[in-house]
C-alpha positions as a LaTeX table, in Angstrom:
\begin{tabular}{lrrr}
\hline
Residue & $x$ (\AA) & $y$ (\AA) & $z$ (\AA) \\
\hline
Met1 & 84.87 & 86.37 & 128.37 \\
Cys2 & 86.45 & 88.54 & 131.08 \\
Thr3 & 87.11 & 87.24 & 134.63 \\
Ala4 & 84.35 & 89.42 & 136.12 \\
Ala5 & 81.83 & 88.03 & 133.66 \\
Val6 & 82.75 & 84.45 & 134.58 \\
Ala7 & 82.43 & 85.32 & 138.26 \\
Arg8 & 78.93 & 86.71 & 137.77 \\
Gln9 & 77.77 & 83.72 & 135.76 \\
Val10 & 79.34 & 81.03 & 138.03 \\
Pro11 & 78.82 & 81.61 & 141.78 \\
Ala12 & 81.41 & 78.98 & 142.66 \\
Tyr13 & 84.06 & 80.95 & 140.78 \\
Arg14 & 85.50 & 82.52 & 143.93 \\
Ser15 & 86.58 & 79.09 & 145.15 \\
Val16 & 88.45 & 78.34 & 141.90 \\
Arg17 & 92.15 & 78.60 & 142.41 \\
Leu18 & 94.18 & 80.33 & 139.73 \\
Ser19 & 96.49 & 77.34 & 139.71 \\
Ser20 & 93.64 & 75.27 & 138.23 \\
Val21 & 93.44 & 77.59 & 135.24 \\
Leu22 & 97.17 & 77.67 & 134.74 \\
His23 & 97.34 & 73.91 & 135.06 \\
Leu24 & 94.70 & 73.47 & 132.40 \\
Arg25 & 96.51 & 75.81 & 130.04 \\
Arg26 & 99.72 & 73.84 & 130.53 \\
Gln27 & 98.23 & 70.40 & 130.32 \\
Gly28 & 95.57 & 71.00 & 127.65 \\
Leu29 & 91.82 & 70.83 & 127.71 \\
His30 & 91.87 & 67.18 & 126.70 \\
Arg31 & 92.81 & 66.27 & 130.29 \\
Ile32 & 89.34 & 67.35 & 131.40 \\
Arg33 & 87.85 & 64.56 & 129.34 \\
Ala34 & 89.85 & 61.93 & 131.24 \\
Gly35 & 87.41 & 62.02 & 134.15 \\
Arg36 & 84.26 & 63.68 & 135.34 \\
Pro37 & 85.04 & 67.39 & 135.65 \\
Asn38 & 84.29 & 69.15 & 138.91 \\
Lys39 & 83.19 & 72.76 & 139.27 \\
Asp40 & 86.74 & 74.03 & 139.35 \\
Thr41 & 87.71 & 72.36 & 136.10 \\
Arg42 & 84.45 & 73.33 & 134.37 \\
Val43 & 84.91 & 77.01 & 135.20 \\
Ala44 & 88.60 & 76.92 & 134.36 \\
Ala45 & 87.83 & 75.24 & 131.05 \\
Ser46 & 85.31 & 77.93 & 130.15 \\
Met47 & 87.94 & 80.56 & 130.92 \\
Val48 & 90.49 & 78.89 & 128.67 \\
Leu49 & 87.99 & 78.59 & 125.81 \\
Ala50 & 86.92 & 82.19 & 126.21 \\
Gln51 & 90.53 & 83.33 & 126.21 \\
Ser52 & 91.24 & 81.24 & 123.11 \\
Ala53 & 88.29 & 82.83 & 121.26 \\
Ser54 & 89.38 & 86.34 & 122.18 \\
Asp55 & 92.93 & 85.59 & 121.06 \\
Arg56 & 91.79 & 84.58 & 117.57 \\
Lys57 & 92.51 & 87.34 & 115.10 \\
Lys58 & 90.09 & 88.28 & 112.39 \\
Val59 & 91.23 & 87.67 & 108.85 \\
Val60 & 91.78 & 90.65 & 106.58 \\
Trp61 & 89.78 & 91.16 & 103.39 \\
Ala62 & 90.71 & 93.99 & 101.02 \\
Leu63 & 88.39 & 94.52 & 98.06 \\
Asp64 & 88.73 & 96.72 & 95.04 \\
Phe65 & 85.58 & 98.78 & 94.42 \\
Asp66 & 84.98 & 99.56 & 90.75 \\
Gly67 & 84.68 & 96.27 & 88.90 \\
Val68 & 84.35 & 94.18 & 92.08 \\
Val69 & 81.59 & 95.86 & 94.09 \\
Cys70 & 80.32 & 98.52 & 91.69 \\
Asn71 & 79.81 & 98.73 & 87.95 \\
Ser72 & 80.43 & 102.43 & 87.36 \\
Val73 & 81.17 & 102.44 & 83.65 \\
Gly74 & 77.98 & 104.34 & 82.76 \\
Glu75 & 78.61 & 107.03 & 85.37 \\
Ser76 & 82.34 & 107.38 & 84.74 \\
Ser77 & 81.80 & 107.71 & 80.98 \\
Glu78 & 79.13 & 110.39 & 81.41 \\
Thr79 & 81.30 & 112.22 & 83.98 \\
Ala80 & 84.22 & 112.10 & 81.55 \\
Trp81 & 82.11 & 113.69 & 78.80 \\
Lys82 & 80.84 & 116.42 & 81.14 \\
Ala83 & 84.40 & 117.13 & 82.33 \\
Ala84 & 85.75 & 117.13 & 78.77 \\
Glu85 & 83.14 & 119.71 & 77.77 \\
Gln86 & 84.50 & 121.98 & 80.49 \\
His87 & 88.14 & 121.23 & 79.83 \\
Trp88 & 88.12 & 121.28 & 76.03 \\
Pro89 & 84.96 & 123.26 & 75.11 \\
Asp90 & 86.12 & 123.95 & 71.55 \\
Val91 & 86.46 & 120.21 & 70.95 \\
Phe92 & 83.44 & 118.81 & 72.82 \\
Lys93 & 80.76 & 121.48 & 72.42 \\
Ser94 & 80.72 & 121.44 & 68.64 \\
Glu95 & 77.73 & 120.02 & 66.80 \\
Gln96 & 79.98 & 117.37 & 65.29 \\
Ala97 & 81.13 & 116.18 & 68.72 \\
Arg98 & 77.61 & 116.09 & 70.14 \\
Ala99 & 76.47 & 113.99 & 67.19 \\
Lys100 & 79.13 & 111.41 & 68.10 \\
Lys101 & 78.44 & 111.36 & 71.86 \\
Asp102 & 76.31 & 108.22 & 72.01 \\
Thr103 & 78.80 & 106.27 & 69.90 \\
Val104 & 81.74 & 107.43 & 71.98 \\
Leu105 & 80.03 & 106.56 & 75.27 \\
Arg106 & 79.14 & 103.14 & 73.91 \\
Asp107 & 82.78 & 102.59 & 72.93 \\
Met108 & 83.84 & 103.68 & 76.43 \\
Gln109 & 82.21 & 100.51 & 77.76 \\
Val110 & 84.36 & 98.44 & 75.41 \\
Val111 & 87.66 & 100.02 & 76.44 \\
Arg112 & 86.89 & 100.29 & 80.18 \\
Pro113 & 89.07 & 97.27 & 81.14 \\
Val114 & 92.29 & 99.22 & 80.60 \\
Ile115 & 91.36 & 102.15 & 82.86 \\
Glu116 & 93.28 & 102.21 & 86.14 \\
Thr117 & 92.18 & 105.56 & 87.62 \\
Gly118 & 89.14 & 107.73 & 86.92 \\
Tyr119 & 90.94 & 110.70 & 85.38 \\
Glu120 & 92.12 & 108.46 & 82.51 \\
Asn121 & 88.53 & 108.50 & 81.25 \\
Leu122 & 89.06 & 112.09 & 80.10 \\
Ile123 & 91.97 & 111.11 & 77.87 \\
Gln124 & 90.11 & 108.04 & 76.70 \\
Val125 & 86.93 & 109.91 & 75.76 \\
Arg126 & 88.88 & 112.44 & 73.69 \\
Cys127 & 90.92 & 109.72 & 72.00 \\
Leu128 & 87.74 & 107.97 & 70.91 \\
Leu129 & 86.17 & 111.23 & 69.76 \\
Glu130 & 89.23 & 111.98 & 67.64 \\
Gly131 & 89.26 & 108.58 & 66.00 \\
Val132 & 91.67 & 106.38 & 67.97 \\
Ala133 & 90.43 & 102.83 & 67.45 \\
Ser134 & 89.01 & 101.05 & 70.50 \\
Asn135 & 91.09 & 97.97 & 69.74 \\
Asp136 & 94.27 & 100.08 & 69.76 \\
Ile137 & 93.26 & 101.50 & 73.14 \\
Leu138 & 92.70 & 98.00 & 74.51 \\
Gln139 & 96.05 & 96.77 & 73.25 \\
Lys140 & 98.28 & 99.81 & 73.76 \\
Trp141 & 96.74 & 101.99 & 76.44 \\
His142 & 99.94 & 101.88 & 78.53 \\
Thr143 & 101.69 & 103.83 & 75.77 \\
Ile144 & 98.70 & 105.81 & 74.42 \\
Leu145 & 97.93 & 107.39 & 77.81 \\
Pro146 & 101.34 & 109.03 & 78.40 \\
Glu147 & 101.64 & 109.92 & 74.69 \\
Tyr148 & 98.37 & 111.89 & 74.66 \\
Met149 & 98.92 & 113.36 & 78.13 \\
Glu150 & 102.09 & 114.91 & 76.72 \\
Lys151 & 100.55 & 115.78 & 73.34 \\
Trp152 & 97.70 & 117.69 & 75.00 \\
Asn153 & 99.96 & 119.07 & 77.77 \\
Gln154 & 97.90 & 117.58 & 80.60 \\
Ser155 & 98.60 & 117.30 & 84.34 \\
Arg156 & 97.50 & 114.18 & 86.24 \\
Lys157 & 96.56 & 116.22 & 89.32 \\
Glu158 & 94.60 & 118.73 & 87.26 \\
Leu159 & 92.58 & 115.96 & 85.61 \\
Val160 & 92.00 & 114.13 & 88.91 \\
Asp161 & 90.69 & 117.35 & 90.48 \\
Leu162 & 88.53 & 118.14 & 87.46 \\
Phe163 & 87.04 & 114.66 & 87.32 \\
Gly164 & 86.22 & 114.84 & 91.04 \\
Ser165 & 84.73 & 118.33 & 90.87 \\
Val166 & 82.42 & 117.38 & 87.99 \\
Arg167 & 81.21 & 114.38 & 89.99 \\
Asp168 & 80.65 & 116.61 & 93.01 \\
Ala169 & 78.57 & 118.99 & 90.92 \\
Trp170 & 76.50 & 116.13 & 89.47 \\
Ile171 & 75.86 & 114.74 & 92.96 \\
Ala172 & 74.89 & 118.16 & 94.30 \\
Asp173 & 72.51 & 118.81 & 91.39 \\
Asp174 & 71.05 & 115.31 & 91.00 \\
Leu175 & 72.08 & 112.74 & 93.61 \\
His176 & 69.52 & 110.16 & 92.49 \\
Gly177 & 70.55 & 110.50 & 88.87 \\
Trp178 & 74.20 & 109.99 & 89.79 \\
Leu179 & 73.42 & 106.96 & 91.94 \\
Asp180 & 71.25 & 105.47 & 89.18 \\
Ala181 & 74.16 & 105.73 & 86.75 \\
Asn182 & 76.04 & 103.22 & 88.97 \\
Asp183 & 75.14 & 99.59 & 89.60 \\
Ile184 & 76.12 & 97.38 & 92.53 \\
Tyr185 & 76.86 & 93.80 & 91.48 \\
Ala186 & 74.20 & 91.36 & 92.69 \\
Gly187 & 74.98 & 89.68 & 96.00 \\
Leu188 & 77.90 & 91.91 & 96.94 \\
Pro189 & 76.06 & 93.89 & 99.66 \\
Asp190 & 75.37 & 90.63 & 101.53 \\
Asp191 & 79.00 & 89.59 & 101.18 \\
Leu192 & 80.19 & 92.95 & 102.47 \\
Ala193 & 77.86 & 92.75 & 105.45 \\
Ala194 & 79.11 & 89.26 & 106.29 \\
Ala195 & 82.73 & 90.33 & 106.00 \\
Gln196 & 82.12 & 93.31 & 108.28 \\
Lys197 & 80.87 & 91.00 & 111.02 \\
Gln198 & 83.59 & 88.37 & 110.95 \\
Ala199 & 86.64 & 89.96 & 109.33 \\
Glu200 & 88.66 & 93.13 & 109.04 \\
Leu201 & 87.20 & 94.56 & 105.84 \\
Tyr202 & 88.75 & 97.32 & 103.73 \\
Ile203 & 88.11 & 98.89 & 100.34 \\
Val204 & 91.28 & 99.61 & 98.35 \\
Thr205 & 90.34 & 101.61 & 95.29 \\
Thr206 & 91.51 & 104.05 & 92.67 \\
Lys207 & 88.21 & 105.89 & 93.13 \\
Gln208 & 88.15 & 109.00 & 95.29 \\
Ala209 & 87.05 & 108.02 & 98.79 \\
Arg210 & 84.05 & 110.33 & 99.11 \\
Phe211 & 82.39 & 108.79 & 96.06 \\
Thr212 & 83.10 & 105.26 & 97.25 \\
Glu213 & 81.61 & 106.04 & 100.65 \\
Ala214 & 78.49 & 107.57 & 99.08 \\
Leu215 & 77.92 & 104.53 & 96.85 \\
Met216 & 78.47 & 102.10 & 99.72 \\
Lys217 & 75.94 & 103.94 & 101.87 \\
Asp218 & 73.31 & 105.07 & 99.38 \\
Lys219 & 73.53 & 102.44 & 96.63 \\
Ala220 & 74.85 & 99.26 & 98.28 \\
Lys221 & 73.07 & 100.16 & 101.55 \\
Val222 & 76.16 & 99.17 & 103.56 \\
Asp223 & 77.19 & 101.45 & 106.42 \\
Phe224 & 80.95 & 101.62 & 105.89 \\
Ser225 & 83.45 & 103.66 & 107.87 \\
Ala226 & 85.45 & 106.19 & 105.86 \\
Asp227 & 88.69 & 105.20 & 107.60 \\
Arg228 & 88.43 & 101.76 & 105.98 \\
Ile229 & 88.48 & 103.18 & 102.45 \\
Phe230 & 91.91 & 103.65 & 100.91 \\
Ser231 & 91.90 & 105.80 & 97.78 \\
Thr232 & 95.09 & 105.49 & 95.77 \\
Ala233 & 93.83 & 108.28 & 93.50 \\
Glu234 & 94.14 & 110.65 & 96.45 \\
Thr235 & 97.37 & 109.33 & 97.99 \\
Gly236 & 99.23 & 108.38 & 94.83 \\
Gln237 & 100.27 & 105.12 & 96.51 \\
Pro238 & 100.07 & 101.86 & 94.62 \\
Lys239 & 97.69 & 99.29 & 96.05 \\
Ser240 & 100.63 & 97.09 & 97.00 \\
Glu241 & 101.75 & 99.71 & 99.53 \\
Val242 & 98.28 & 99.77 & 101.07 \\
Leu243 & 98.36 & 95.97 & 101.44 \\
Lys244 & 101.71 & 96.22 & 103.24 \\
Gln245 & 100.21 & 98.75 & 105.64 \\
Leu246 & 97.22 & 96.50 & 106.33 \\
Glu247 & 99.47 & 93.53 & 107.06 \\
Gln248 & 101.48 & 95.65 & 109.50 \\
Lys249 & 98.29 & 96.84 & 111.16 \\
His250 & 96.91 & 93.30 & 111.52 \\
Pro251 & 99.89 & 90.97 & 112.03 \\
Gly252 & 99.63 & 87.24 & 112.43 \\
Thr253 & 96.44 & 86.47 & 110.53 \\
Ser254 & 95.46 & 85.58 & 106.95 \\
Tyr255 & 95.07 & 88.12 & 104.16 \\
His256 & 92.80 & 88.20 & 101.10 \\
Phe257 & 92.83 & 90.68 & 98.22 \\
Val258 & 90.06 & 90.79 & 95.59 \\
Glu259 & 90.58 & 92.54 & 92.25 \\
Asp260 & 89.18 & 92.66 & 88.75 \\
Lys261 & 92.48 & 93.91 & 87.30 \\
Leu262 & 95.02 & 91.22 & 86.46 \\
Gly263 & 97.75 & 93.84 & 86.11 \\
Thr264 & 97.32 & 94.87 & 89.74 \\
Leu265 & 97.52 & 91.27 & 90.93 \\
Asp266 & 100.61 & 90.65 & 88.80 \\
Lys267 & 102.34 & 93.56 & 90.56 \\
Val268 & 101.43 & 92.14 & 93.97 \\
Cys269 & 102.80 & 88.74 & 92.97 \\
Lys270 & 106.23 & 90.29 & 92.35 \\
Ile271 & 106.53 & 91.72 & 95.87 \\
Lys272 & 108.03 & 89.25 & 98.33 \\
Glu273 & 106.59 & 91.04 & 101.38 \\
Leu274 & 103.08 & 90.30 & 100.08 \\
Glu275 & 103.52 & 86.57 & 99.56 \\
His276 & 101.17 & 85.90 & 102.49 \\
Trp277 & 98.22 & 87.39 & 100.62 \\
Thr278 & 95.69 & 85.14 & 98.91 \\
Leu279 & 94.77 & 86.78 & 95.61 \\
Tyr280 & 91.45 & 86.62 & 93.75 \\
Leu281 & 90.51 & 87.78 & 90.26 \\
Val282 & 86.74 & 88.03 & 89.88 \\
Asp283 & 85.27 & 86.78 & 86.62 \\
Trp284 & 83.09 & 89.88 & 86.29 \\
Gly285 & 84.03 & 93.55 & 86.21 \\
Tyr286 & 86.58 & 95.09 & 83.88 \\
Asn287 & 88.68 & 92.20 & 82.65 \\
Thr288 & 88.76 & 90.14 & 79.50 \\
Lys289 & 88.54 & 86.42 & 78.77 \\
Gln290 & 92.18 & 86.45 & 77.76 \\
Glu291 & 93.17 & 87.99 & 81.10 \\
Arg292 & 91.15 & 85.41 & 83.03 \\
Glu293 & 92.85 & 82.62 & 81.11 \\
Met294 & 96.26 & 84.10 & 81.89 \\
Ala295 & 95.34 & 84.45 & 85.57 \\
Ala296 & 94.29 & 80.81 & 85.75 \\
Lys297 & 97.87 & 79.83 & 84.92 \\
Asn298 & 99.25 & 81.79 & 87.86 \\
Pro299 & 99.34 & 79.60 & 91.01 \\
Arg300 & 99.02 & 82.68 & 93.23 \\
Val301 & 95.77 & 83.88 & 91.66 \\
His302 & 92.34 & 82.31 & 92.13 \\
Val303 & 89.85 & 83.16 & 89.38 \\
Val304 & 86.45 & 83.15 & 91.10 \\
Asn305 & 82.81 & 83.63 & 90.27 \\
His306 & 80.47 & 85.29 & 92.73 \\
Glu307 & 79.38 & 82.05 & 94.41 \\
Gln308 & 83.00 & 81.06 & 95.04 \\
Leu309 & 83.94 & 84.47 & 96.41 \\
Ser310 & 80.90 & 84.54 & 98.67 \\
Lys311 & 81.77 & 81.11 & 100.04 \\
Ala312 & 85.35 & 82.17 & 100.72 \\
Ile313 & 84.24 & 85.28 & 102.59 \\
Asn314 & 81.60 & 83.50 & 104.64 \\
Ser315 & 83.93 & 80.66 & 105.62 \\
Ser316 & 86.80 & 82.91 & 106.71 \\
\hline
\end{tabular}
């Protein structure tokens, strides 16, 4: 509470000497309890408590989006197919390809855990169409992705732009259909609203920011400022760099990072500057049982269900 506010609420304030306040700050509020407080000490105590509350810094929560807040696998798979039809029409517009579409899109749900950034869906959907086994993709995606990017002479930026433009066109033509292809995980809107009130909340995602903002507003029904969404797909920065920036922006508090990708958390664990961050792997989203078991062995990572995450957010 500011000094003027105290003065308005307590008429006797003008007779309170500043030395009383300073004395209380030096000696501690417990001295007030030693005897019956007079008006001076009561007002001074309220000032100290108000100052203490204003000095408290909000904790920082950074949440991934896809796989933590939003289940976008249906939308991203359909967008990938639409984009692939534009990019490789000879491959994807044949009768043979169209006959396989439902099977390929179903398999896209199986291999979704290895996707880091949206554009990878284009390579993945073509791999599946051309017969690469889903189990091989799950086990060796880190080598399959660069191999097929080179084989098909693809540019990361070109695919990122294409993937985004196809989404834009879908949204412009059929916003409700695009929104319906995404699902918000149950309970997350309430958690986000709580975090907005009592913490510094950010979204750190590989999704392009405009799509994240649209889903937060129109699907999750959470009014979220665009300047609190960090899209690594647009900046090319790893999430670890974003976390460093957030710690610099909000020094001297506690920091919490929520992911569904164990690989991302493993990278954070290796960076000494980020040792102050508490790390969470959600037990939903795009991870496997094996990954959750591995995470449970890491003392830095907390594997949490929704109830546990909600409790952590609401108690911060």
